[in-house]
Coordinates of C-alpha atoms in Angstrom, one line a residue:
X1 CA -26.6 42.8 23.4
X2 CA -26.0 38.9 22.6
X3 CA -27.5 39.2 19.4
X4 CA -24.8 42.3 18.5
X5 CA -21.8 40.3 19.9
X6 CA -23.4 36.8 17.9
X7 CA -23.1 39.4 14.9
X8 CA -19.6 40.2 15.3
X9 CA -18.1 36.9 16.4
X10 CA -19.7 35.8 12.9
X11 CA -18.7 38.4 10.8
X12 CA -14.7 37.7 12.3
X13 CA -15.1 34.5 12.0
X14 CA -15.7 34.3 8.0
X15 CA -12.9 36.7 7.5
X16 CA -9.9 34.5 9.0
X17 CA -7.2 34.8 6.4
X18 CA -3.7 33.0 6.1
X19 CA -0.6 34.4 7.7
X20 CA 2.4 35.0 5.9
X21 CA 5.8 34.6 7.7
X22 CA 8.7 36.5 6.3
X23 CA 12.4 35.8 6.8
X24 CA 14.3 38.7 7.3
X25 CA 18.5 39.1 7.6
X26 CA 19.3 42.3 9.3
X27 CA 22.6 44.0 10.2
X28 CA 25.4 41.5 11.5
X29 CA 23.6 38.2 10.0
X30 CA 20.8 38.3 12.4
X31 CA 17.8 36.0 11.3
X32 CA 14.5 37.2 12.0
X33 CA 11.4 35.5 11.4
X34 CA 8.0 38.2 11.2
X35 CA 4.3 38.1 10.2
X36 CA 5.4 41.5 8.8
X37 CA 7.2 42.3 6.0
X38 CA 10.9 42.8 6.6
X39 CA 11.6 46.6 7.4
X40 CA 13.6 48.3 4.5
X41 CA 16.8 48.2 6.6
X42 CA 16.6 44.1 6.7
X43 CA 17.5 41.8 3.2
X44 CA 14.4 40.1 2.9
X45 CA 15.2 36.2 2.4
X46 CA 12.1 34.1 2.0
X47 CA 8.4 34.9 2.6
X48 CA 5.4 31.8 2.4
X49 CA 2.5 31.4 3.0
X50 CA 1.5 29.9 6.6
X51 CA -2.0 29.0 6.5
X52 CA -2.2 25.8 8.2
X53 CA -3.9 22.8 6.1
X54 CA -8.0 21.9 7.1
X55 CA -7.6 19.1 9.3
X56 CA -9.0 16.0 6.7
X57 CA -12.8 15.1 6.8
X58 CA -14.3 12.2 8.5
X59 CA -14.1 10.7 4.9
X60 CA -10.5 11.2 4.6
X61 CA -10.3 9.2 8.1
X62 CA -11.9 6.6 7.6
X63 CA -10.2 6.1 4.0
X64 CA -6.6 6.4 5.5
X65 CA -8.0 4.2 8.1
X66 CA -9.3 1.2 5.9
X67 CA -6.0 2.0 3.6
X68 CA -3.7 1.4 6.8
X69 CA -5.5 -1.9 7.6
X70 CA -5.2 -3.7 4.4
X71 CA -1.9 -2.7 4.4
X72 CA -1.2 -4.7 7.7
X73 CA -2.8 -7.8 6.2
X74 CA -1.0 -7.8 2.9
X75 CA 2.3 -7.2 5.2
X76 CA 0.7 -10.2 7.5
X77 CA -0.3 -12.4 4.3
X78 CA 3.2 -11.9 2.4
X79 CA 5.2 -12.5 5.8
X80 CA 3.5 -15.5 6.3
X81 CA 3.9 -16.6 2.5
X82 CA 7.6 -15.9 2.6
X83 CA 8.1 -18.0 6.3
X84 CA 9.5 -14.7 7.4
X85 CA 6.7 -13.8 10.3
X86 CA 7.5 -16.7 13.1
X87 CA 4.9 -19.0 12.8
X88 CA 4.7 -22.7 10.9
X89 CA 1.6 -22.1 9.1
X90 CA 4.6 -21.3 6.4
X91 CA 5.1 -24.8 6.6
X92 CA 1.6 -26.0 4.9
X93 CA 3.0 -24.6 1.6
X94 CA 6.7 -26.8 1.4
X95 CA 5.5 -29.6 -0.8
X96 CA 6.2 -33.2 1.4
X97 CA 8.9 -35.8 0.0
X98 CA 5.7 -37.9 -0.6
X99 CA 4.1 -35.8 -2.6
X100 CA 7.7 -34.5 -4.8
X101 CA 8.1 -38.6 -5.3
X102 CA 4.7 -38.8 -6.7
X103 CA 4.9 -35.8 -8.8
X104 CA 8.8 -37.1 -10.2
X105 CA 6.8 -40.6 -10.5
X106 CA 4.0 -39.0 -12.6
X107 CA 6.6 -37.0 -15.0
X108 CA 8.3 -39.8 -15.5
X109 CA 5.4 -42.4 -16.4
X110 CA 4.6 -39.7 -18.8
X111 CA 7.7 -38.7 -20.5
X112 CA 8.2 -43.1 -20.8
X113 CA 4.7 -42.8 -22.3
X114 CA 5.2 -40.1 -25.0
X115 CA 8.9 -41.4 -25.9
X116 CA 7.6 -44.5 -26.9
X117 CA 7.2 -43.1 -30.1
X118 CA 3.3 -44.0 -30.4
X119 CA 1.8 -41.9 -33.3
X120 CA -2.0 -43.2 -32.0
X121 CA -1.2 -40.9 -28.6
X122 CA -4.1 -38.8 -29.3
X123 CA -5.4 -35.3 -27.6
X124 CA -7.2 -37.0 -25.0
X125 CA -4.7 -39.1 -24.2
X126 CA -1.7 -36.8 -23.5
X127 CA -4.5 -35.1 -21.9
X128 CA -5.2 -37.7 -19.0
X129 CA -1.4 -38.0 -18.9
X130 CA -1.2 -34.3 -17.8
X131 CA -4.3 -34.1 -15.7
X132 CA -2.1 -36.9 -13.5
X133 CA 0.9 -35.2 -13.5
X134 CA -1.0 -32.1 -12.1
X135 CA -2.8 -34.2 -9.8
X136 CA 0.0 -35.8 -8.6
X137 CA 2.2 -32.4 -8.7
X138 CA -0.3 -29.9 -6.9

């Protein structure tokens, strides 16, 4: 008896099949929504088909999951880069008067350097010129 009523449950459950809805207008405008098709009497507006979706694999989860987390720390990251999330840490990126004077110093020292009109200001020299600007500017 369980092994006939194992049978059946299996054989019903590998048959399920979507459900169509059909909207139906009948007589004085009256909307009517049926897993039948609308009788001939009724103007049949819109019929689809309403199988619900699979609910997403364990996969699809974890994917959505890891998706939705590196979007909260690029959100954190850019809010933080912008000064816009509350804290100070913002603060660590404003270059310090100090450090503006010494790069202005540094442009300067090399700007008088190169205007001097000195043809014997070679490759490596305009080179260390710009390493200290960068050093001083960074």
């Amino acid at each position: 008896m369980r092994i006939g009523l194992a049978c059946l449950l299996l054989a019903f459950a590998g048959t399920v099949q979507g459900q169509s809805v059909h909207k139906c207008v009948g007589k004085g405008g009256a909307v009517s929504y049926q897993s039948e098709p609308c009788a001939p009497a009724q103007k049949a507006v819109k019929s689809w088909d309403a199988t619900p979706a699979p609910p997403p694999s364990n996969d699809e989860l974890w994917r959505r999951h890891y998706r939705r987390k590196q979007g909260e720390a690029d959100s954190r990251y850019l809010s933080r880069l912008a000064g816009t999330d509350g804290s100070r840490a913002s603060a660590a990126y404003a270059p310090s008067p100090a450090a503006t004077d010494a790069c202005a110093a540094a442009k300067a020292r090399r700007e008088a350097i190169l205007r001097q009109d000195n043809d014997d200001v070679g490759y490596d020299a305009r080179r260390a010129l710009n390493d200290r600007v960068y050093d001083a500017c960074k």
